[in-house]
Amino acid sequence: MRVFQIESDWGFDNLKLSQRPEPFCGPGQVIVAMRMASLNARDLIVPDRGYGRATGELPLIPVSDGVGEVVEVGAGVSRVSVGDRVCPTYFQNWTSGEPTPERFSSALGGPLDGVMADLVCLSAEGVVKIPDYLSDAEAATLPCAALTAWSAIATHGQTRAGDKVLVQGTGSVALFALAFAKMHGAHVTVISSSDEKLARVTQMGADAAINYQTTEDWVRASRPITADRGGYDNIIELGGAKTLPLSLRAVRPGGTLSMIGVLSGLNIEASLGPIVARQVRLQGVTVGHRDGFEAMLRAMTQHELHPVLGDVFAFKDFKPAMDHLRNGGHFGKTLIQF
Protein backbone atom coordinates (compact mmCIF):
# COMPACT_ATOMS: atom_id res chain seq x y z
CA MET A 1 0.00 0.00 0.00
CA ARG A 2 1.01 3.64 -0.47
CA VAL A 3 2.42 5.58 2.46
CA PHE A 4 4.17 8.85 2.98
CA GLN A 5 6.85 8.44 5.60
CA ILE A 6 9.87 10.19 7.06
CA GLU A 7 12.70 7.78 6.43
CA SER A 8 16.50 7.47 6.76
CA ASP A 9 16.81 10.72 8.73
CA TRP A 10 14.71 13.58 10.04
CA GLY A 11 13.96 16.56 7.83
CA PHE A 12 11.36 17.61 5.28
CA ASP A 13 13.57 16.38 2.43
CA ASN A 14 13.32 12.86 3.87
CA LEU A 15 9.53 12.80 3.63
CA LYS A 16 9.04 10.21 0.89
CA LEU A 17 6.22 8.50 -1.00
CA SER A 18 6.88 4.83 -0.29
CA GLN A 19 5.33 1.37 0.09
CA ARG A 20 4.54 -0.77 3.13
CA PRO A 21 2.81 -4.14 3.49
CA GLU A 22 -0.89 -3.95 4.27
CA PRO A 23 -1.48 -4.09 8.04
CA PHE A 24 -2.79 -7.13 9.91
CA CYS A 25 -5.89 -6.72 12.09
CA GLY A 26 -5.49 -8.22 15.56
CA PRO A 27 -7.99 -8.63 18.41
CA GLY A 28 -9.58 -5.35 19.47
CA GLN A 29 -8.33 -3.60 16.34
CA VAL A 30 -9.81 -2.22 13.13
CA ILE A 31 -8.47 -1.58 9.65
CA VAL A 32 -9.53 1.76 8.18
CA ALA A 33 -9.26 2.60 4.47
CA MET A 34 -8.43 6.30 4.54
CA ARG A 35 -10.42 8.68 2.33
CA MET A 36 -9.31 12.16 3.34
CA ALA A 37 -6.74 13.76 5.63
CA SER A 38 -6.31 17.32 6.87
CA LEU A 39 -3.20 19.18 7.92
CA ASN A 40 -2.35 20.98 11.14
CA ALA A 41 0.56 23.24 12.08
CA ARG A 42 1.97 20.32 14.08
CA ASP A 43 2.49 18.39 10.85
CA LEU A 44 5.09 20.96 9.77
CA ILE A 45 7.05 20.47 12.98
CA VAL A 46 7.15 16.67 13.17
CA PRO A 47 9.42 16.03 10.11
CA ASP A 48 12.16 18.13 11.72
CA ARG A 49 11.71 16.24 15.01
CA GLY A 50 10.45 19.41 16.58
CA TYR A 51 9.04 17.57 19.59
CA GLY A 52 12.27 15.74 20.38
CA ARG A 53 11.92 12.15 21.59
CA ALA A 54 8.16 12.60 21.78
CA THR A 55 8.12 12.77 17.98
CA GLY A 56 8.86 9.05 17.71
CA GLU A 57 11.25 6.91 15.70
CA LEU A 58 11.89 6.42 11.99
CA PRO A 59 10.40 5.47 9.65
CA LEU A 60 7.34 7.47 10.72
CA ILE A 61 4.06 8.04 8.88
CA PRO A 62 2.97 11.63 9.63
CA VAL A 63 -0.39 13.44 10.05
CA SER A 64 -2.98 12.79 12.74
CA ASP A 65 -6.27 13.90 11.18
CA GLY A 66 -8.41 12.09 8.67
CA VAL A 67 -11.49 10.03 7.93
CA GLY A 68 -11.98 6.62 6.39
CA GLU A 69 -14.12 3.51 6.19
CA VAL A 70 -13.78 0.48 8.45
CA VAL A 71 -12.93 -2.45 6.15
CA GLU A 72 -12.03 -5.08 8.76
CA VAL A 73 -12.62 -5.61 12.48
CA GLY A 74 -10.71 -7.89 14.82
CA ALA A 75 -12.02 -10.31 17.41
CA GLY A 76 -13.99 -8.73 20.24
CA VAL A 77 -14.74 -5.44 18.46
CA SER A 78 -18.29 -4.13 18.99
CA ARG A 79 -17.94 -0.32 18.95
CA VAL A 80 -17.81 -0.15 15.15
CA SER A 81 -18.61 -2.39 12.19
CA VAL A 82 -17.35 -2.90 8.66
CA GLY A 83 -18.68 -0.07 6.50
CA ASP A 84 -18.75 2.53 9.30
CA ARG A 85 -17.17 5.88 8.50
CA VAL A 86 -14.78 6.86 11.30
CA CYS A 87 -12.17 9.35 12.37
CA PRO A 88 -9.13 8.22 14.35
CA THR A 89 -8.70 10.01 17.67
CA TYR A 90 -5.60 12.17 18.02
CA PHE A 91 -4.63 10.49 21.32
CA GLN A 92 -5.27 6.81 20.76
CA ASN A 93 -5.18 5.87 24.46
CA TRP A 94 -7.12 8.80 25.94
CA THR A 95 -10.79 7.89 26.03
CA SER A 96 -11.80 9.96 29.09
CA GLY A 97 -10.58 11.43 32.35
CA GLU A 98 -7.44 13.39 33.10
CA PRO A 99 -4.32 13.41 30.92
CA THR A 100 -1.42 11.16 31.87
CA PRO A 101 2.04 10.66 30.37
CA GLU A 102 0.87 7.37 28.85
CA ARG A 103 -2.17 9.00 27.24
CA PHE A 104 -0.12 11.92 25.94
CA SER A 105 2.38 9.50 24.38
CA SER A 106 -0.27 7.97 22.11
CA ALA A 107 -0.61 10.75 19.50
CA LEU A 108 -0.99 9.80 15.85
CA GLY A 109 1.53 11.21 13.42
CA GLY A 110 4.25 11.11 16.05
CA PRO A 111 5.14 9.15 18.06
CA LEU A 112 2.62 6.68 16.58
CA ASP A 113 2.32 6.23 12.82
CA GLY A 114 -0.28 8.59 11.40
CA VAL A 115 -2.87 8.50 8.64
CA MET A 116 -0.89 9.17 5.44
CA ALA A 117 -1.39 5.57 4.34
CA ASP A 118 -4.01 3.81 2.25
CA LEU A 119 -4.81 1.53 5.21
CA VAL A 120 -4.26 2.13 8.92
CA CYS A 121 -4.60 -0.35 11.77
CA LEU A 122 -5.96 1.21 14.97
CA SER A 123 -7.41 0.21 18.28
CA ALA A 124 -11.20 0.06 18.05
CA GLU A 125 -11.17 2.29 21.14
CA GLY A 126 -9.29 4.92 19.13
CA VAL A 127 -11.92 5.69 16.47
CA VAL A 128 -15.25 7.53 16.50
CA LYS A 129 -18.19 7.19 14.11
CA ILE A 130 -18.96 10.27 12.02
CA PRO A 131 -22.46 11.73 11.51
CA ASP A 132 -23.93 11.25 8.03
CA TYR A 133 -24.47 14.98 7.46
CA LEU A 134 -20.72 15.64 7.34
CA SER A 135 -18.81 15.11 4.10
CA ASP A 136 -15.50 13.24 4.12
CA ALA A 137 -13.64 16.53 3.77
CA GLU A 138 -15.52 18.07 6.69
CA ALA A 139 -15.02 15.02 8.90
CA ALA A 140 -11.28 14.95 8.20
CA THR A 141 -10.86 18.36 9.85
CA LEU A 142 -12.16 17.30 13.26
CA PRO A 143 -9.74 15.17 15.34
CA CYS A 144 -7.19 17.84 16.28
CA ALA A 145 -8.26 21.40 15.44
CA ALA A 146 -11.96 21.04 16.17
CA LEU A 147 -11.50 19.06 19.38
CA THR A 148 -8.88 21.52 20.62
CA ALA A 149 -11.34 24.37 20.16
CA TRP A 150 -14.15 22.34 21.76
CA SER A 151 -11.97 21.59 24.78
CA ALA A 152 -11.13 25.27 25.18
CA ILE A 153 -14.70 26.52 24.75
CA ALA A 154 -16.82 23.74 26.27
CA THR A 155 -14.80 21.28 28.36
CA HIS A 156 -12.40 23.64 30.15
CA GLY A 157 -13.95 27.04 29.37
CA GLN A 158 -17.49 25.90 30.28
CA THR A 159 -18.80 28.73 28.13
CA ARG A 160 -22.30 29.97 28.95
CA ALA A 161 -24.77 32.17 27.12
CA GLY A 162 -23.75 35.81 27.43
CA ASP A 163 -20.06 35.13 28.05
CA LYS A 164 -17.54 37.33 26.27
CA VAL A 165 -14.92 35.34 24.36
CA LEU A 166 -11.92 36.63 22.41
CA VAL A 167 -10.39 34.52 19.64
CA GLN A 168 -6.93 35.28 18.27
CA GLY A 169 -6.52 34.92 14.53
CA THR A 170 -8.43 33.08 11.82
CA GLY A 171 -6.63 29.74 11.68
CA SER A 172 -8.46 26.43 11.89
CA VAL A 173 -8.62 26.26 15.70
CA ALA A 174 -9.77 29.89 15.81
CA LEU A 175 -12.57 29.28 13.31
CA PHE A 176 -13.81 26.27 15.25
CA ALA A 177 -13.60 28.25 18.50
CA LEU A 178 -15.72 31.01 16.96
CA ALA A 179 -18.34 28.49 15.83
CA PHE A 180 -18.46 26.63 19.16
CA ALA A 181 -18.59 29.84 21.22
CA LYS A 182 -21.52 31.10 19.16
CA MET A 183 -23.18 27.69 19.56
CA HIS A 184 -23.00 28.27 23.33
CA GLY A 185 -24.53 31.74 23.05
CA ALA A 186 -21.37 33.74 23.68
CA HIS A 187 -20.42 37.17 22.34
CA VAL A 188 -17.24 36.66 20.30
CA THR A 189 -14.50 39.10 19.36
CA VAL A 190 -11.95 38.05 16.73
CA ILE A 191 -8.61 39.79 16.23
CA SER A 192 -6.57 39.44 13.04
CA SER A 193 -4.13 41.38 10.86
CA SER A 194 -6.31 40.92 7.77
CA ASP A 195 -9.40 43.04 7.11
CA GLU A 196 -10.47 40.53 4.46
CA LYS A 197 -10.41 37.65 6.94
CA LEU A 198 -12.14 39.77 9.59
CA ALA A 199 -14.93 40.42 7.10
CA ARG A 200 -15.29 36.67 6.58
CA VAL A 201 -15.46 35.85 10.29
CA THR A 202 -18.04 38.61 10.73
CA GLN A 203 -20.16 36.82 8.13
CA MET A 204 -19.65 33.66 10.19
CA GLY A 205 -21.12 35.30 13.27
CA ALA A 206 -18.32 37.18 15.03
CA ASP A 207 -19.86 40.03 17.03
CA ALA A 208 -16.77 42.25 16.95
CA ALA A 209 -13.62 42.29 14.83
CA ILE A 210 -10.38 44.17 15.52
CA ASN A 211 -7.39 44.51 13.21
CA TYR A 212 -4.44 44.39 15.61
CA GLN A 213 -2.05 45.84 13.03
CA THR A 214 -4.04 48.96 12.22
CA THR A 215 -5.39 49.38 15.76
CA GLU A 216 -2.64 50.72 18.00
CA ASP A 217 -3.84 48.92 21.13
CA TRP A 218 -6.39 46.15 20.59
CA VAL A 219 -6.81 45.65 24.32
CA ARG A 220 -7.89 49.26 24.83
CA ALA A 221 -10.09 49.08 21.73
CA SER A 222 -11.87 46.05 23.20
CA ARG A 223 -12.67 47.63 26.57
CA PRO A 224 -16.07 49.03 25.55
CA ILE A 225 -17.04 45.47 24.54
CA THR A 226 -16.31 44.08 28.00
CA ALA A 227 -17.11 47.12 30.13
CA ASP A 228 -19.87 45.20 31.93
CA ARG A 229 -17.42 42.64 33.37
CA GLY A 230 -13.94 44.12 33.25
CA GLY A 231 -12.55 41.89 30.55
CA TYR A 232 -13.14 38.70 28.57
CA ASP A 233 -14.37 35.53 30.26
CA ASN A 234 -12.18 33.38 28.01
CA ILE A 235 -9.38 34.28 25.63
CA ILE A 236 -8.38 31.67 23.05
CA GLU A 237 -4.66 32.34 23.24
CA LEU A 238 -3.00 31.23 20.01
CA GLY A 239 -0.22 33.78 19.68
CA GLY A 240 2.11 32.81 22.48
CA ALA A 241 4.99 34.98 23.68
CA LYS A 242 3.95 38.29 22.13
CA THR A 243 0.23 38.07 22.79
CA LEU A 244 0.10 36.64 26.32
CA PRO A 245 1.04 39.91 28.07
CA LEU A 246 -1.76 41.64 26.14
CA SER A 247 -4.20 38.87 26.94
CA LEU A 248 -3.44 39.31 30.64
CA ARG A 249 -4.63 42.91 30.28
CA ALA A 250 -7.76 41.87 28.42
CA VAL A 251 -9.04 38.98 30.56
CA ARG A 252 -11.52 39.67 33.36
CA PRO A 253 -10.84 38.91 37.03
CA GLY A 254 -11.43 35.19 37.44
CA GLY A 255 -11.32 34.69 33.67
CA THR A 256 -9.52 32.02 31.66
CA LEU A 257 -6.63 32.20 29.24
CA SER A 258 -6.89 29.06 27.10
CA MET A 259 -3.29 28.48 26.03
CA ILE A 260 -3.23 26.63 22.73
CA GLY A 261 -0.75 28.14 20.29
CA VAL A 262 2.76 29.56 20.41
CA LEU A 263 2.87 31.17 16.97
CA SER A 264 4.94 34.15 18.13
CA GLY A 265 7.35 32.23 20.34
CA LEU A 266 7.71 29.96 23.35
CA ASN A 267 9.46 32.15 25.92
CA ILE A 268 7.37 34.86 27.56
CA GLU A 269 8.13 38.01 29.49
CA ALA A 270 5.01 38.82 31.45
CA SER A 271 4.22 39.97 34.95
CA LEU A 272 2.81 37.26 37.18
CA GLY A 273 1.10 39.89 39.31
CA PRO A 274 -2.13 40.13 37.27
CA ILE A 275 -2.51 36.33 37.27
CA VAL A 276 -2.43 36.20 41.08
CA ALA A 277 -4.12 39.50 41.92
CA ARG A 278 -6.97 38.96 39.45
CA GLN A 279 -7.20 35.19 39.98
CA VAL A 280 -6.75 34.44 36.28
CA ARG A 281 -6.74 30.80 35.23
CA LEU A 282 -4.01 29.82 32.77
CA GLN A 283 -5.39 26.69 31.13
CA GLY A 284 -3.23 24.68 28.75
CA VAL A 285 -5.24 22.87 26.07
CA THR A 286 -3.83 19.88 24.19
CA VAL A 287 -6.60 18.53 21.94
CA GLY A 288 -8.78 16.33 24.18
CA HIS A 289 -10.15 12.84 24.81
CA ARG A 290 -12.53 10.58 22.92
CA ASP A 291 -15.49 11.38 25.18
CA GLY A 292 -15.01 15.05 24.34
CA PHE A 293 -14.83 14.22 20.63
CA GLU A 294 -18.13 12.37 20.77
CA ALA A 295 -19.78 15.15 22.81
CA MET A 296 -18.57 17.64 20.19
CA LEU A 297 -20.06 15.52 17.41
CA ARG A 298 -23.44 15.40 19.17
CA ALA A 299 -23.45 19.19 19.48
CA MET A 300 -22.36 19.67 15.87
CA THR A 301 -25.10 17.33 14.68
CA GLN A 302 -27.73 19.18 16.71
CA HIS A 303 -26.74 22.46 15.06
CA GLU A 304 -25.61 20.97 11.71
CA LEU A 305 -22.34 22.85 12.00
CA HIS A 306 -20.12 22.66 8.92
CA PRO A 307 -16.33 23.16 9.15
CA VAL A 308 -14.60 25.73 6.95
CA LEU A 309 -12.70 23.99 4.14
CA GLY A 310 -9.67 25.20 2.25
CA ASP A 311 -7.72 23.80 -0.68
CA VAL A 312 -7.68 20.10 -1.59
CA PHE A 313 -4.55 18.26 -2.77
CA ALA A 314 -4.11 14.77 -4.17
CA PHE A 315 -2.34 12.12 -2.07
CA LYS A 316 0.73 12.31 -4.32
CA ASP A 317 0.89 16.07 -3.75
CA PHE A 318 1.28 15.79 0.02
CA LYS A 319 4.54 17.76 0.05
CA PRO A 320 3.09 20.68 -2.01
CA ALA A 321 0.16 20.66 0.43
CA MET A 322 2.62 21.00 3.31
CA ASP A 323 4.31 23.90 1.49
CA HIS A 324 0.90 25.52 1.02
CA LEU A 325 0.24 25.25 4.74
CA ARG A 326 3.67 26.61 5.61
CA ASN A 327 3.29 29.63 3.32
CA GLY A 328 0.15 30.76 5.17
CA GLY A 329 -2.51 33.11 3.91
CA HIS A 330 -5.07 30.33 3.48
CA PHE A 331 -8.52 30.28 5.06
CA GLY A 332 -9.96 26.93 6.15
CA LYS A 333 -8.40 23.50 6.47
CA THR A 334 -5.89 22.18 3.92
CA LEU A 335 -7.03 18.71 2.79
CA ILE A 336 -5.54 15.59 1.21
CA GLN A 337 -7.72 13.44 -1.08
CA PHE A 338 -6.80 9.73 -1.12
PDB file of N, CA, C and O in Angstrom, residues 4 13 25 48 52 56 105 126 146 173 215 259 271 293-294 298:
ATOM      1  N   PHE A   4       3.134   7.826   2.880  1.00  0.00           N
ATOM      2  CA  PHE A   4       4.166   8.850   2.977  1.00  0.00           C
ATOM      3  C   PHE A   4       4.825   8.647   4.328  1.00  0.00           C
ATOM      4  O   PHE A   4       4.139   8.486   5.349  1.00  0.00           O
ATOM      5  N   ASP A  13      13.074  17.010   3.651  1.00  0.00           N
ATOM      6  CA  ASP A  13      13.574  16.377   2.427  1.00  0.00           C
ATOM      7  C   ASP A  13      13.501  14.855   2.498  1.00  0.00           C
ATOM      8  O   ASP A  13      13.555  14.183   1.459  1.00  0.00           O
ATOM      9  N   CYS A  25      -4.910  -7.130  11.076  1.00  0.00           N
ATOM     10  CA  CYS A  25      -5.886  -6.720  12.088  1.00  0.00           C
ATOM     11  C   CYS A  25      -5.911  -7.743  13.219  1.00  0.00           C
ATOM     12  O   CYS A  25      -6.327  -8.891  13.024  1.00  0.00           O
ATOM     13  N   ASP A  48      10.878  17.633  11.213  1.00  0.00           N
ATOM     14  CA  ASP A  48      12.162  18.131  11.722  1.00  0.00           C
ATOM     15  C   ASP A  48      12.413  17.709  13.166  1.00  0.00           C
ATOM     16  O   ASP A  48      13.277  18.250  13.834  1.00  0.00           O
ATOM     17  N   GLY A  52      11.250  16.558  19.745  1.00  0.00           N
ATOM     18  CA  GLY A  52      12.271  15.738  20.377  1.00  0.00           C
ATOM     19  C   GLY A  52      11.899  14.265  20.382  1.00  0.00           C
ATOM     20  O   GLY A  52      11.340  13.736  19.427  1.00  0.00           O
ATOM     21  N   GLY A  56       8.850  10.440  18.113  1.00  0.00           N
ATOM     22  CA  GLY A  56       8.856   9.047  17.713  1.00  0.00           C
ATOM     23  C   GLY A  56      10.135   8.641  17.004  1.00  0.00           C
ATOM     24  O   GLY A  56      11.137   9.360  17.039  1.00  0.00           O
ATOM     25  N   SER A 105       1.370  10.112  25.257  1.00  0.00           N
ATOM     26  CA  SER A 105       2.381   9.501  24.384  1.00  0.00           C
ATOM     27  C   SER A 105       1.749   8.660  23.284  1.00  0.00           C
ATOM     28  O   SER A 105       2.452   7.903  22.604  1.00  0.00           O
ATOM     29  N   GLY A 126      -9.892   3.679  19.608  1.00  0.00           N
ATOM     30  CA  GLY A 126      -9.293   4.923  19.132  1.00  0.00           C
ATOM     31  C   GLY A 126      -9.921   5.455  17.867  1.00  0.00           C
ATOM     32  O   GLY A 126      -9.260   6.177  17.097  1.00  0.00           O
ATOM     33  N   ALA A 146     -10.610  20.851  15.631  1.00  0.00           N
ATOM     34  CA  ALA A 146     -11.962  21.041  16.167  1.00  0.00           C
ATOM     35  C   ALA A 146     -12.018  20.657  17.637  1.00  0.00           C
ATOM     36  O   ALA A 146     -12.585  21.386  18.464  1.00  0.00           O
ATOM     37  N   VAL A 173      -8.133  26.335  14.321  1.00  0.00           N
ATOM     38  CA  VAL A 173      -8.621  26.258  15.701  1.00  0.00           C
ATOM     39  C   VAL A 173      -9.466  27.491  16.019  1.00  0.00           C
ATOM     40  O   VAL A 173     -10.526  27.389  16.649  1.00  0.00           O
ATOM     41  N   THR A 215      -4.932  48.829  14.484  1.00  0.00           N
ATOM     42  CA  THR A 215      -5.392  49.375  15.756  1.00  0.00           C
ATOM     43  C   THR A 215      -4.211  49.403  16.707  1.00  0.00           C
ATOM     44  O   THR A 215      -3.617  48.358  16.997  1.00  0.00           O
ATOM     45  N   MET A 259      -4.569  28.483  26.742  1.00  0.00           N
ATOM     46  CA  MET A 259      -3.293  28.476  26.034  1.00  0.00           C
ATOM     47  C   MET A 259      -3.240  27.316  25.057  1.00  0.00           C
ATOM     48  O   MET A 259      -3.229  26.152  25.451  1.00  0.00           O
ATOM     49  N   SER A 271       4.336  39.852  33.500  1.00  0.00           N
ATOM     50  CA  SER A 271       4.220  39.968  34.947  1.00  0.00           C
ATOM     51  C   SER A 271       3.254  38.923  35.485  1.00  0.00           C
ATOM     52  O   SER A 271       2.160  38.727  34.945  1.00  0.00           O
ATOM     53  N   PHE A 293     -14.611  14.288  22.080  1.00  0.00           N
ATOM     54  CA  PHE A 293     -14.827  14.222  20.629  1.00  0.00           C
ATOM     55  C   PHE A 293     -16.281  13.844  20.346  1.00  0.00           C
ATOM     56  O   PHE A 293     -16.968  14.482  19.527  1.00  0.00           O
ATOM     57  N   GLU A 294     -16.774  12.824  21.032  1.00  0.00           N
ATOM     58  CA  GLU A 294     -18.134  12.373  20.769  1.00  0.00           C
ATOM     59  C   GLU A 294     -19.171  13.388  21.252  1.00  0.00           C
ATOM     60  O   GLU A 294     -20.222  13.553  20.621  1.00  0.00           O
ATOM     61  N   ARG A 298     -22.001  15.295  18.865  1.00  0.00           N
ATOM     62  CA  ARG A 298     -23.436  15.403  19.172  1.00  0.00           C
ATOM     63  C   ARG A 298     -23.902  16.852  19.052  1.00  0.00           C
ATOM     64  O   ARG A 298     -24.975  17.133  18.500  1.00  0.00           O
TER      65      ARG A 298
END
